[in-house]
Amino acid sequence: MDKKELRRAISARKKAMSPAEIERCSEELSEKLFALPAYQRAAALYGYLSYNQEVRTMPILQRALADGKRVAVPKVFGDRMEFIWLEDLSALADGYCHIPEPIADGPIADDPAALVLMPGLAFDRSGNRMGYGGGFYDKYLAAHPGHPTVALCYGFQVVGHLSCEAHDIPVDNLLWSDSL
């Protein structure tokens, strides 16, 4: 299956999920994340704000703040993405492709050891990732190397093998839900 067909198949499967399935899987994945040593060690979490049928990240961001971690979320500036520190998780507005983003343009997050949550459409067990096509995370991580990374996904998003290109950066930790 080529990338276009895989994108279509995974997208259709995600759209077929019920809100209850999304919530159940999201809760399961949150618990797996919180048990991960990389989460426990991190002083900061660079998360993303879930969109459409993605794993729900708002409860994760709220828990990270409650755990005393600093939280940052992405904001797109033209062809680049930066993580913006966020203390008020309601200070958001529609941004790039109608994905929620911080209203403010700063302060830009600056923790070189922050754990980065990676969104994606498909993954393989080696950590290779197929994103949504913008390349924002690969560009960010290439410019800011050394961050530990983790991706949360539904079981059907894990495929046998993804071909990758030289600029693709795999995730360090892949957690998937066994509920589907």
GROMACS .gro file of N, CA and C in nm:
model
  540
    1MET      N    1   0.086  -0.118   0.000
    1MET     CA    2   0.000   0.000   0.000
    1MET      C    3   0.090   0.123   0.000
    2ASP      N    4   0.065   0.215  -0.093
    2ASP     CA    5   0.147   0.336  -0.097
    2ASP      C    6   0.098   0.436   0.009
    3LYS      N    7   0.176   0.545   0.027
    3LYS     CA    8   0.144   0.640   0.134
    3LYS      C    9   0.005   0.701   0.118
    4LYS      N   10  -0.032   0.731  -0.005
    4LYS     CA   11  -0.163   0.792  -0.030
    4LYS      C   12  -0.276   0.696   0.013
    5GLU      N   13  -0.263   0.570  -0.025
    5GLU     CA   14  -0.365   0.471   0.012
    5GLU      C   15  -0.367   0.448   0.164
    6LEU      N   16  -0.247   0.444   0.224
    6LEU     CA   17  -0.239   0.425   0.369
    6LEU      C   18  -0.302   0.542   0.442
    7ARG      N   19  -0.274   0.665   0.398
    7ARG     CA   20  -0.336   0.783   0.459
    7ARG      C   21  -0.488   0.774   0.451
    8ARG      N   22  -0.539   0.735   0.336
    8ARG     CA   23  -0.684   0.726   0.316
    8ARG      C   24  -0.744   0.618   0.407
    9ALA      N   25  -0.679   0.502   0.416
    9ALA     CA   26  -0.732   0.391   0.495
    9ALA      C   27  -0.731   0.425   0.645
   10ILE      N   28  -0.621   0.481   0.694
   10ILE     CA   29  -0.612   0.515   0.836
   10ILE      C   30  -0.710   0.627   0.869
   11SER      N   31  -0.718   0.727   0.782
   11SER     CA   32  -0.813   0.838   0.805
   11SER      C   33  -0.956   0.787   0.812
   12ALA      N   34  -0.993   0.696   0.723
   12ALA     CA   35  -1.129   0.641   0.723
   12ALA      C   36  -1.154   0.563   0.852
   13ARG      N   37  -1.056   0.488   0.896
   13ARG     CA   38  -1.072   0.410   1.019
   13ARG      C   39  -1.088   0.503   1.140
   14LYS      N   40  -1.010   0.612   1.143
   14LYS     CA   41  -1.022   0.708   1.253
   14LYS      C   42  -1.160   0.774   1.252
   15LYS      N   43  -1.207   0.813   1.134
   15LYS     CA   44  -1.338   0.879   1.124
   15LYS      C   45  -1.452   0.788   1.167
   16ALA      N   46  -1.431   0.657   1.158
   16ALA     CA   47  -1.535   0.561   1.196
   16ALA      C   48  -1.541   0.538   1.348
   17MET      N   49  -1.444   0.592   1.421
   17MET     CA   50  -1.442   0.572   1.567
   17MET      C   51  -1.553   0.652   1.633
   18SER      N   52  -1.611   0.595   1.736
   18SER     CA   53  -1.713   0.666   1.813
   18SER      C   54  -1.643   0.754   1.917
   19PRO      N   55  -1.710   0.858   1.964
   19PRO     CA   56  -1.651   0.940   2.071
   19PRO      C   57  -1.614   0.856   2.194
   20ALA      N   58  -1.694   0.755   2.226
   20ALA     CA   59  -1.664   0.670   2.342
   20ALA      C   60  -1.535   0.589   2.319
   21GLU      N   61  -1.514   0.541   2.198
   21GLU     CA   62  -1.391   0.468   2.167
   21GLU      C   63  -1.269   0.560   2.179
   22ILE      N   64  -1.282   0.681   2.128
   22ILE     CA   65  -1.171   0.777   2.136
   22ILE      C   66  -1.137   0.806   2.282
   23GLU      N   67  -1.238   0.829   2.364
   23GLU     CA   68  -1.215   0.859   2.505
   23GLU      C   69  -1.154   0.739   2.578
   24ARG      N   70  -1.205   0.619   2.552
   24ARG     CA   71  -1.153   0.499   2.619
   24ARG      C   72  -1.006   0.477   2.583
   25CYS      N   73  -0.974   0.486   2.456
   25CYS     CA   74  -0.836   0.467   2.412
   25CYS      C   75  -0.746   0.579   2.465
   26SER      N   76  -0.797   0.700   2.467
   26SER     CA   77  -0.718   0.814   2.516
   26SER      C   78  -0.684   0.796   2.663
   27GLU      N   79  -0.780   0.749   2.743
   27GLU     CA   80  -0.754   0.725   2.885
   27GLU      C   81  -0.649   0.616   2.903
   28GLU      N   82  -0.661   0.509   2.826
   28GLU     CA   83  -0.563   0.400   2.833
   28GLU      C   84  -0.423   0.450   2.798
   29LEU      N   85  -0.414   0.529   2.692
   29LEU     CA   86  -0.284   0.580   2.648
   29LEU      C   87  -0.226   0.682   2.746
   30SER      N   88  -0.311   0.760   2.807
   30SER     CA   89  -0.264   0.855   2.909
   30SER      C   90  -0.196   0.781   3.022
   31GLU      N   91  -0.258   0.674   3.070
   31GLU     CA   92  -0.200   0.596   3.180
   31GLU      C   93  -0.066   0.534   3.139
   32LYS      N   94  -0.058   0.485   3.015
   32LYS     CA   95   0.070   0.430   2.966
   32LYS      C   96   0.177   0.539   2.962
   33LEU      N   97   0.139   0.658   2.918
   33LEU     CA   98   0.234   0.769   2.913
   33LEU      C   99   0.283   0.805   3.052
   34PHE      N  100   0.191   0.819   3.147
   34PHE     CA  101   0.229   0.860   3.283
   34PHE      C  102   0.321   0.758   3.350
   35ALA      N  103   0.312   0.632   3.309
   35ALA     CA  104   0.398   0.527   3.364
   35ALA      C  105   0.535   0.522   3.295
   36LEU      N  106   0.550   0.590   3.184
   36LEU     CA  107   0.673   0.587   3.106
   36LEU      C  108   0.785   0.662   3.179
   37PRO      N  109   0.902   0.600   3.198
   37PRO     CA  110   1.011   0.671   3.265
   37PRO      C  111   1.046   0.805   3.200
   38ALA      N  112   1.037   0.814   3.068
   38ALA     CA  113   1.068   0.941   3.000
   38ALA      C  114   0.972   1.051   3.044
   39TYR      N  115   0.846   1.018   3.069
   39TYR     CA  116   0.751   1.118   3.120
   39TYR      C  117   0.787   1.154   3.263
   40GLN      N  118   0.813   1.054   3.343
   40GLN     CA  119   0.841   1.078   3.485
   40GLN      C  120   0.966   1.163   3.505
   41ARG      N  121   1.068   1.145   3.420
   41ARG     CA  122   1.192   1.222   3.429
   41ARG      C  123   1.179   1.364   3.377
   42ALA      N  124   1.089   1.386   3.284
   42ALA     CA  125   1.082   1.515   3.213
   42ALA      C  126   1.035   1.628   3.305
   43ALA      N  127   1.103   1.741   3.296
   43ALA     CA  128   1.060   1.862   3.367
   43ALA      C  129   0.960   1.940   3.283
   44ALA      N  130   0.958   1.910   3.153
   44ALA     CA  131   0.868   1.981   3.061
   44ALA      C  132   0.814   1.884   2.958
   45LEU      N  133   0.691   1.912   2.915
   45LEU     CA  134   0.625   1.833   2.812
   45LEU      C  135   0.587   1.925   2.698
   46TYR      N  136   0.638   1.896   2.579
   46TYR     CA  137   0.596   1.966   2.458
   46TYR      C  138   0.487   1.879   2.397
   47GLY      N  139   0.362   1.918   2.419
   47GLY     CA  140   0.249   1.839   2.371
   47GLY      C  141   0.192   1.899   2.245
   48TYR      N  142   0.085   1.840   2.199
   48TYR     CA  143   0.009   1.897   2.088
   48TYR      C  144  -0.136   1.898   2.130
   49LEU      N  145  -0.213   1.979   2.064
   49LEU     CA  146  -0.356   1.989   2.093
   49LEU      C  147  -0.430   1.903   1.991
   50SER      N  148  -0.496   1.800   2.041
   50SER     CA  149  -0.558   1.703   1.952
   50SER      C  150  -0.665   1.769   1.866
   51TYR      N  151  -0.680   1.710   1.748
   51TYR     CA  152  -0.768   1.762   1.645
   51TYR      C  153  -0.841   1.643   1.584
   52ASN      N  154  -0.967   1.661   1.554
   52ASN     CA  155  -1.050   1.555   1.496
   52ASN      C  156  -1.046   1.431   1.585
   53GLN      N  157  -1.006   1.317   1.529
   53GLN     CA  158  -1.012   1.192   1.604
   53GLN      C  159  -0.878   1.153   1.666
   54GLU      N  160  -0.787   1.247   1.684
   54GLU     CA  161  -0.660   1.215   1.747
   54GLU      C  162  -0.681   1.179   1.894
   55VAL      N  163  -0.584   1.107   1.949
   55VAL     CA  164  -0.584   1.077   2.091
   55VAL      C  165  -0.598   1.210   2.166
   56ARG      N  166  -0.688   1.214   2.263
   56ARG     CA  167  -0.716   1.337   2.338
   56ARG      C  168  -0.597   1.373   2.426
   57THR      N  169  -0.540   1.491   2.403
   57THR     CA  170  -0.422   1.533   2.476
   57THR      C  171  -0.449   1.636   2.585
   58MET      N  172  -0.564   1.701   2.585
   58MET     CA  173  -0.589   1.803   2.688
   58MET      C  174  -0.578   1.745   2.830
   59PRO      N  175  -0.636   1.626   2.858
   59PRO     CA  176  -0.618   1.571   2.993
   59PRO      C  177  -0.470   1.543   3.025
   60ILE      N  178  -0.392   1.507   2.925
   60ILE     CA  179  -0.249   1.483   2.946
   60ILE      C  180  -0.179   1.613   2.983
   61LEU      N  181  -0.211   1.719   2.910
   61LEU     CA  182  -0.149   1.849   2.937
   61LEU      C  183  -0.189   1.899   3.076
   62GLN      N  184  -0.316   1.880   3.112
   62GLN     CA  185  -0.362   1.921   3.246
   62GLN      C  186  -0.290   1.842   3.354
   63ARG      N  187  -0.274   1.713   3.335
   63ARG     CA  188  -0.204   1.629   3.433
   63ARG      C  189  -0.057   1.670   3.443
   64ALA      N  190   0.006   1.699   3.328
   64ALA     CA  191   0.147   1.741   3.331
   64ALA      C  192   0.163   1.868   3.414
   65LEU      N  193   0.072   1.964   3.397
   65LEU     CA  194   0.078   2.085   3.479
   65LEU      C  195   0.058   2.051   3.626
   66ALA      N  196  -0.038   1.964   3.655
   66ALA     CA  197  -0.063   1.923   3.794
   66ALA      C  198   0.057   1.849   3.853
   67ASP      N  199   0.133   1.781   3.768
   67ASP     CA  200   0.252   1.709   3.812
   67ASP      C  201   0.373   1.802   3.827
   68GLY      N  202   0.352   1.932   3.804
   68GLY     CA  203   0.460   2.029   3.820
   68GLY      C  204   0.550   2.045   3.699
   69LYS      N  205   0.506   1.993   3.586
   69LYS     CA  206   0.586   2.007   3.463
   69LYS      C  207   0.547   2.136   3.392
   70ARG      N  208   0.641   2.192   3.319
   70ARG     CA  209   0.608   2.303   3.230
   70ARG      C  210   0.549   2.242   3.103
   71VAL      N  211   0.454   2.310   3.043
   71VAL     CA  212   0.386   2.259   2.924
   71VAL      C  213   0.398   2.361   2.812
   72ALA      N  214   0.429   2.312   2.694
   72ALA     CA  215   0.431   2.395   2.574
   72ALA      C  216   0.355   2.322   2.464
   73VAL      N  217   0.294   2.400   2.375
   73VAL     CA  218   0.222   2.342   2.262
   73VAL      C  219   0.264   2.416   2.135
   74PRO      N  220   0.246   2.352   2.018
   74PRO     CA  221   0.298   2.411   1.895
   74PRO      C  222   0.213   2.526   1.841
   75LYS      N  223   0.284   2.615   1.773
   75LYS     CA  224   0.222   2.722   1.697
   75LYS      C  225   0.300   2.734   1.567
   76VAL      N  226   0.227   2.744   1.457
   76VAL     CA  227   0.289   2.752   1.325
   76VAL      C  228   0.308   2.898   1.285
   77PHE      N  229   0.429   2.927   1.241
   77PHE     CA  230   0.466   3.060   1.190
   77PHE      C  231   0.515   3.040   1.048
   78GLY      N  232   0.427   3.054   0.951
   78GLY     CA  233   0.467   3.032   0.811
   78GLY      C  234   0.501   2.887   0.786
   79ASP      N  235   0.629   2.859   0.757
   79ASP     CA  236   0.669   2.722   0.728
   79ASP      C  237   0.744   2.657   0.844
   80ARG      N  238   0.741   2.721   0.961
   80ARG     CA  239   0.808   2.662   1.077
   80ARG      C  240   0.713   2.656   1.195
   81MET      N  241   0.746   2.569   1.287
   81MET     CA  242   0.667   2.550   1.408
   81MET      C  243   0.756   2.576   1.528
   82GLU      N  244   0.699   2.641   1.628
   82GLU     CA  245   0.767   2.661   1.757
   82GLU      C  246   0.673   2.613   1.866
   83PHE      N  247   0.731   2.572   1.977
   83PHE     CA  248   0.651   2.539   2.094
   83PHE      C  249   0.645   2.662   2.182
   84ILE      N  250   0.524   2.693   2.230
   84ILE     CA  251   0.500   2.811   2.312
   84ILE      C  252   0.462   2.764   2.452
   85TRP      N  253   0.531   2.818   2.553
   85TRP     CA  254   0.494   2.784   2.692
   85TRP      C  255   0.350   2.825   2.716
   86LEU      N  256   0.278   2.740   2.785
   86LEU     CA  257   0.136   2.764   2.808
   86LEU      C  258   0.101   2.727   2.952
   87GLU      N  259   0.059   2.824   3.029
   87GLU     CA  260   0.014   2.798   3.166
   87GLU      C  261  -0.138   2.792   3.173
   88ASP      N  262  -0.203   2.865   3.084
   88ASP     CA  263  -0.350   2.868   3.078
   88ASP      C  264  -0.393   2.789   2.955
   89LEU      N  265  -0.441   2.668   2.977
   89LEU     CA  266  -0.477   2.580   2.866
   89LEU      C  267  -0.604   2.624   2.793
   90SER      N  268  -0.663   2.734   2.836
   90SER     CA  269  -0.779   2.786   2.764
   90SER      C  270  -0.740   2.903   2.674
   91ALA      N  271  -0.615   2.946   2.678
   91ALA     CA  272  -0.569   3.061   2.598
   91ALA      C  273  -0.533   3.014   2.457
   92LEU      N  274  -0.634   2.961   2.388
   92LEU     CA  275  -0.616   2.898   2.257
   92LEU      C  276  -0.714   2.957   2.155
   93ALA      N  277  -0.677   2.944   2.029
   93ALA     CA  278  -0.764   2.984   1.919
   93ALA      C  279  -0.734   2.894   1.799
   94ASP      N  280  -0.824   2.893   1.702
   94ASP     CA  281  -0.798   2.819   1.578
   94ASP      C  282  -0.672   2.874   1.514
   95GLY      N  283  -0.586   2.781   1.469
   95GLY     CA  284  -0.463   2.820   1.404
   95GLY      C  285  -0.448   2.751   1.270
   96TYR      N  286  -0.327   2.711   1.239
   96TYR     CA  287  -0.293   2.644   1.114
   96TYR      C  288  -0.388   2.526   1.091
   97CYS      N  289  -0.453   2.522   0.977
   97CYS     CA  290  -0.547   2.415   0.941
   97CYS      C  291  -0.657   2.397   1.045
   98HIS      N  292  -0.693   2.504   1.115
   98HIS     CA  293  -0.797   2.504   1.219
   98HIS      C  294  -0.760   2.420   1.341
   99ILE      N  295  -0.633   2.389   1.356
   99ILE     CA  296  -0.586   2.317   1.474
   99ILE      C  297  -0.567   2.419   1.585
  100PRO      N  298  -0.611   2.392   1.707
  100PRO     CA  299  -0.594   2.488   1.816
  100PRO      C  300  -0.446   2.520   1.838
  101GLU      N  301  -0.421   2.648   1.864
  101GLU     CA  302  -0.286   2.698   1.892
  101GLU      C  303  -0.295   2.802   2.003
  102PRO      N  304  -0.182   2.830   2.069
  102PRO     CA  305  -0.183   2.939   2.167
  102PRO      C  306  -0.217   3.072   2.100
  103ILE      N  307  -0.288   3.156   2.172
  103ILE     CA  308  -0.318   3.290   2.121
  103ILE      C  309  -0.189   3.372   2.115
  104ALA      N  310  -0.108   3.359   2.218
  104ALA     CA  311   0.017   3.436   2.226
  104ALA      C  312   0.123   3.377   2.134
  105ASP      N  313   0.217   3.463   2.093
  105ASP     CA  314   0.329   3.420   2.009
  105ASP      C  315   0.452   3.384   2.093
  106GLY      N  316   0.440   3.387   2.222
  106GLY     CA  317   0.553   3.356   2.308
  106GLY      C  318   0.505   3.342   2.450
  107PRO      N  319   0.593   3.311   2.541
  107PRO     CA  320   0.735   3.286   2.519
  107PRO      C  321   0.761   3.151   2.453
  108ILE      N  322   0.864   3.149   2.369
  108ILE     CA  323   0.902   3.025   2.300
  108ILE      C  324   0.970   2.932   2.400
  109ALA      N  325   0.925   2.806   2.399
  109ALA     CA  326   0.978   2.706   2.491
  109ALA      C  327   1.125   2.680   2.463
  110ASP      N  328   1.200   2.657   2.571
  110ASP     CA  329   1.346   2.648   2.557
  110ASP      C  330   1.410   2.539   2.643
  111ASP      N  331   1.337   2.429   2.667
  111ASP     CA  332   1.392   2.320   2.747
  111ASP      C  333   1.446   2.213   2.651
  112PRO      N  334   1.578   2.199   2.638
  112PRO     CA  335   1.634   2.105   2.542
  112PRO      C  336   1.610   1.958   2.577
  113ALA      N  337   1.564   1.932   2.700
  113ALA     CA  338   1.537   1.794   2.741
  113ALA      C  339   1.388   1.764   2.751
  114ALA      N  340   1.302   1.857   2.708
  114ALA     CA  341   1.158   1.835   2.718
  114ALA      C  342   1.117   1.712   2.638
  115LEU      N  343   1.022   1.638   2.693
  115LEU     CA  344   0.963   1.525   2.623
  115LEU      C  345   0.865   1.579   2.520
  116VAL      N  346   0.878   1.534   2.395
  116VAL     CA  347   0.793   1.582   2.286
  116VAL      C  348   0.692   1.474   2.249
  117LEU      N  349   0.563   1.507   2.259
  117LEU     CA  350   0.456   1.419   2.209
  117LEU      C  351   0.446   1.440   2.059
  118MET      N  352   0.452   1.333   1.984
  118MET     CA  353   0.451   1.340   1.838
  118MET      C  354   0.318   1.290   1.782
  119PRO      N  355   0.246   1.375   1.710
  119PRO     CA  356   0.127   1.326   1.642
  119PRO      C  357   0.167   1.250   1.516
  120GLY      N  358   0.075   1.177   1.460
  120GLY     CA  359   0.104   1.108   1.336
  120GLY      C  360  -0.016   1.030   1.289
  121LEU      N  361  -0.011   0.993   1.163
  121LEU     CA  362  -0.119   0.916   1.104
  121LEU      C  363  -0.091   0.766   1.112
  122ALA      N  364   0.036   0.728   1.093
  122ALA     CA  365   0.073   0.586   1.099
  122ALA      C  366   0.215   0.575   1.155
  123PHE      N  367   0.243   0.459   1.215
  123PHE     CA  368   0.372   0.433   1.276
  123PHE      C  369   0.407   0.286   1.252
  124ASP      N  370   0.537   0.254   1.258
  124ASP     CA  371   0.573   0.113   1.264
  124ASP      C  372   0.645   0.089   1.397
  125ARG      N  373   0.667  -0.035   1.430
  125ARG     CA  374   0.723  -0.068   1.562
  125ARG      C  375   0.868  -0.023   1.579
  126SER      N  376   0.931   0.017   1.470
  126SER     CA  377   1.068   0.071   1.479
  126SER      C  378   1.066   0.220   1.511
  127GLY      N  379   0.947   0.279   1.520
  127GLY     CA  380   0.936   0.421   1.551
  127GLY      C  381   0.925   0.510   1.430
  128ASN      N  382   0.928   0.451   1.312
  128ASN     CA  383   0.909   0.534   1.192
  128ASN      C  384   0.767   0.588   1.193
  129ARG      N  385   0.753   0.710   1.143
  129ARG     CA  386   0.628   0.783   1.156
  129ARG      C  387   0.589   0.845   1.023
  130MET      N  388   0.460   0.836   0.992
  130MET     CA  389   0.405   0.910   0.879
  130MET      C  390   0.315   1.018   0.937
  131GLY      N  391   0.355   1.142   0.920
  131GLY     CA  392   0.278   1.254   0.972
  131GLY      C  393   0.166   1.292   0.878
  132TYR      N  394   0.125   1.415   0.891
  132TYR     CA  395   0.012   1.464   0.810
  132TYR      C  396   0.058   1.537   0.685
  133GLY      N  397   0.188   1.543   0.662
  133GLY     CA  398   0.237   1.597   0.536
  133GLY      C  399   0.305   1.733   0.543
  134GLY      N  400   0.298   1.801   0.658
  134GLY     CA  401   0.360   1.934   0.667
  134GLY      C  402   0.508   1.931   0.702
  135GLY      N  403   0.555   1.823   0.763
  135GLY     CA  404   0.695   1.811   0.800
  135GLY      C  405   0.738   1.898   0.917
  136PHE      N  406   0.642   1.956   0.989
  136PHE     CA  407   0.675   2.050   1.095
  136PHE      C  408   0.756   1.986   1.208
  137TYR      N  409   0.717   1.867   1.250
  137TYR     CA  410   0.788   1.803   1.362
  137TYR      C  411   0.928   1.758   1.321
  138ASP      N  412   0.942   1.703   1.201
  138ASP     CA  413   1.075   1.663   1.154
  138ASP      C  414   1.168   1.785   1.145
  139LYS      N  415   1.117   1.895   1.094
  139LYS     CA  416   1.199   2.018   1.085
  139LYS      C  417   1.233   2.069   1.224
  140TYR      N  418   1.136   2.067   1.315
  140TYR     CA  419   1.161   2.116   1.450
  140TYR      C  420   1.268   2.031   1.518
  141LEU      N  421   1.253   1.899   1.512
  141LEU     CA  422   1.348   1.811   1.581
  141LEU      C  423   1.486   1.814   1.516
  142ALA      N  424   1.493   1.837   1.386
  142ALA     CA  425   1.623   1.851   1.320
  142ALA      C  426   1.694   1.977   1.369
  143ALA      N  427   1.617   2.083   1.393
  143ALA     CA  428   1.675   2.209   1.442
  143ALA      C  429   1.699   2.208   1.592
  144HIS      N  430   1.632   2.120   1.665
  144HIS     CA  431   1.643   2.110   1.811
  144HIS      C  432   1.666   1.963   1.848
  145PRO      N  433   1.781   1.906   1.815
  145PRO     CA  434   1.804   1.763   1.839
  145PRO      C  435   1.818   1.732   1.989
  146GLY      N  436   1.799   1.606   2.020
  146GLY     CA  437   1.821   1.559   2.156
  146GLY      C  438   1.696   1.542   2.240
  147HIS      N  439   1.583   1.590   2.192
  147HIS     CA  440   1.459   1.573   2.268
  147HIS      C  441   1.417   1.426   2.269
  148PRO      N  442   1.379   1.371   2.385
  148PRO     CA  443   1.314   1.240   2.384
  148PRO      C  444   1.174   1.258   2.324
  149THR      N  445   1.128   1.158   2.251
  149THR     CA  446   0.998   1.169   2.184
  149THR      C  447   0.912   1.047   2.215
  150VAL      N  448   0.781   1.070   2.210
  150VAL     CA  449   0.684   0.963   2.230
  150VAL      C  450   0.563   0.991   2.144
  151ALA      N  451   0.507   0.885   2.087
  151ALA     CA  452   0.384   0.897   2.009
  151ALA      C  453   0.277   0.809   2.073
  152LEU      N  454   0.155   0.859   2.073
  152LEU     CA  455   0.039   0.787   2.124
  152LEU      C  456  -0.052   0.760   2.005
  153CYS      N  457  -0.095   0.635   1.988
  153CYS     CA  458  -0.180   0.607   1.873
  153CYS      C  459  -0.273   0.490   1.901
  154TYR      N  460  -0.369   0.475   1.813
  154TYR     CA  461  -0.460   0.361   1.818
  154TYR      C  462  -0.389   0.241   1.756
  155GLY      N  463  -0.425   0.121   1.800
  155GLY     CA  464  -0.359   0.001   1.750
  155GLY      C  465  -0.360  -0.011   1.599
  156PHE      N  466  -0.466   0.030   1.534
  156PHE     CA  467  -0.474   0.016   1.388
  156PHE      C  468  -0.381   0.114   1.315
  157GLN      N  469  -0.323   0.210   1.386
  157GLN     CA  470  -0.228   0.302   1.324
  157GLN      C  471  -0.087   0.243   1.318
  158VAL      N  472  -0.066   0.130   1.383
  158VAL     CA  473   0.065   0.065   1.380
  158VAL      C  474   0.065  -0.035   1.265
  159VAL      N  475   0.155  -0.012   1.169
  159VAL     CA  476   0.162  -0.095   1.048
  159VAL      C  477   0.294  -0.172   1.048
  160GLY      N  478   0.304  -0.269   0.959
  160GLY     CA  479   0.423  -0.354   0.954
  160GLY      C  480   0.552  -0.278   0.929
  161HIS      N  481   0.553  -0.193   0.827
  161HIS     CA  482   0.675  -0.119   0.793
  161HIS      C  483   0.637   0.009   0.720
  162LEU      N  484   0.703   0.117   0.757
  162LEU     CA  485   0.688   0.244   0.686
  162LEU      C  486   0.821   0.278   0.623
  163SER      N  487   0.819   0.308   0.495
  163SER     CA  488   0.944   0.355   0.433
  163SER      C  489   0.964   0.499   0.476
  164CYS      N  490   1.088   0.535   0.500
  164CYS     CA  491   1.115   0.671   0.544
  164CYS      C  492   1.226   0.732   0.461
  165GLU      N  493   1.232   0.863   0.468
  165GLU     CA  494   1.333   0.937   0.395
  165GLU      C  495   1.437   0.989   0.493
  166ALA      N  496   1.547   1.040   0.441
  166ALA     CA  497   1.659   1.083   0.525
  166ALA      C  498   1.618   1.188   0.628
  167HIS      N  499   1.521   1.274   0.596
  167HIS     CA  500   1.481   1.382   0.687
  167HIS      C  501   1.377   1.337   0.791
  168ASP      N  502   1.324   1.215   0.778
  168ASP     CA  503   1.224   1.166   0.872
  168ASP      C  504   1.291   1.126   1.004
  169ILE      N  505   1.236   1.174   1.114
  169ILE     CA  506   1.292   1.144   1.246
  169ILE      C  507   1.197   1.049   1.318
  170PRO      N  508   1.246   0.929   1.352
  170PRO     CA  509   1.158   0.833   1.421
  170PRO      C  510   1.133   0.874   1.565
  171VAL      N  511   1.028   0.817   1.623
  171VAL     CA  512   0.998   0.843   1.764
  171VAL      C  513   1.075   0.742   1.849
  172ASP      N  514   1.110   0.787   1.970
  172ASP     CA  515   1.184   0.700   2.063
  172ASP      C  516   1.092   0.598   2.128
  173ASN      N  517   0.970   0.639   2.161
  173ASN     CA  518   0.874   0.554   2.230
  173ASN      C  519   0.741   0.557   2.157
  174LEU      N  520   0.687   0.442   2.127
  174LEU     CA  521   0.557   0.432   2.062
  174LEU      C  522   0.463   0.357   2.155
  175LEU      N  523   0.355   0.423   2.193
  175LEU     CA  524   0.253   0.363   2.278
  175LEU      C  525   0.124   0.355   2.198
  176TRP      N  526   0.062   0.238   2.197
  176TRP     CA  527  -0.064   0.224   2.125
  176TRP      C  528  -0.168   0.159   2.213
  177SER      N  529  -0.292   0.187   2.179
  177SER     CA  530  -0.404   0.136   2.254
  177SER      C  531  -0.436  -0.006   2.208
  178ASP      N  532  -0.460  -0.093   2.304
  178ASP     CA  533  -0.499  -0.230   2.274
  178ASP      C  534  -0.652  -0.244   2.270
  179SER      N  535  -0.723  -0.132   2.288
  179SER     CA  536  -0.870  -0.138   2.302
  179SER      C  537  -0.942  -0.153   2.169
  180LEU      N  538  -0.874  -0.134   2.058
  180LEU     CA  539  -0.943  -0.147   1.928
  180LEU      C  540  -0.889  -0.263   1.849
   0.00000   0.00000   0.00000
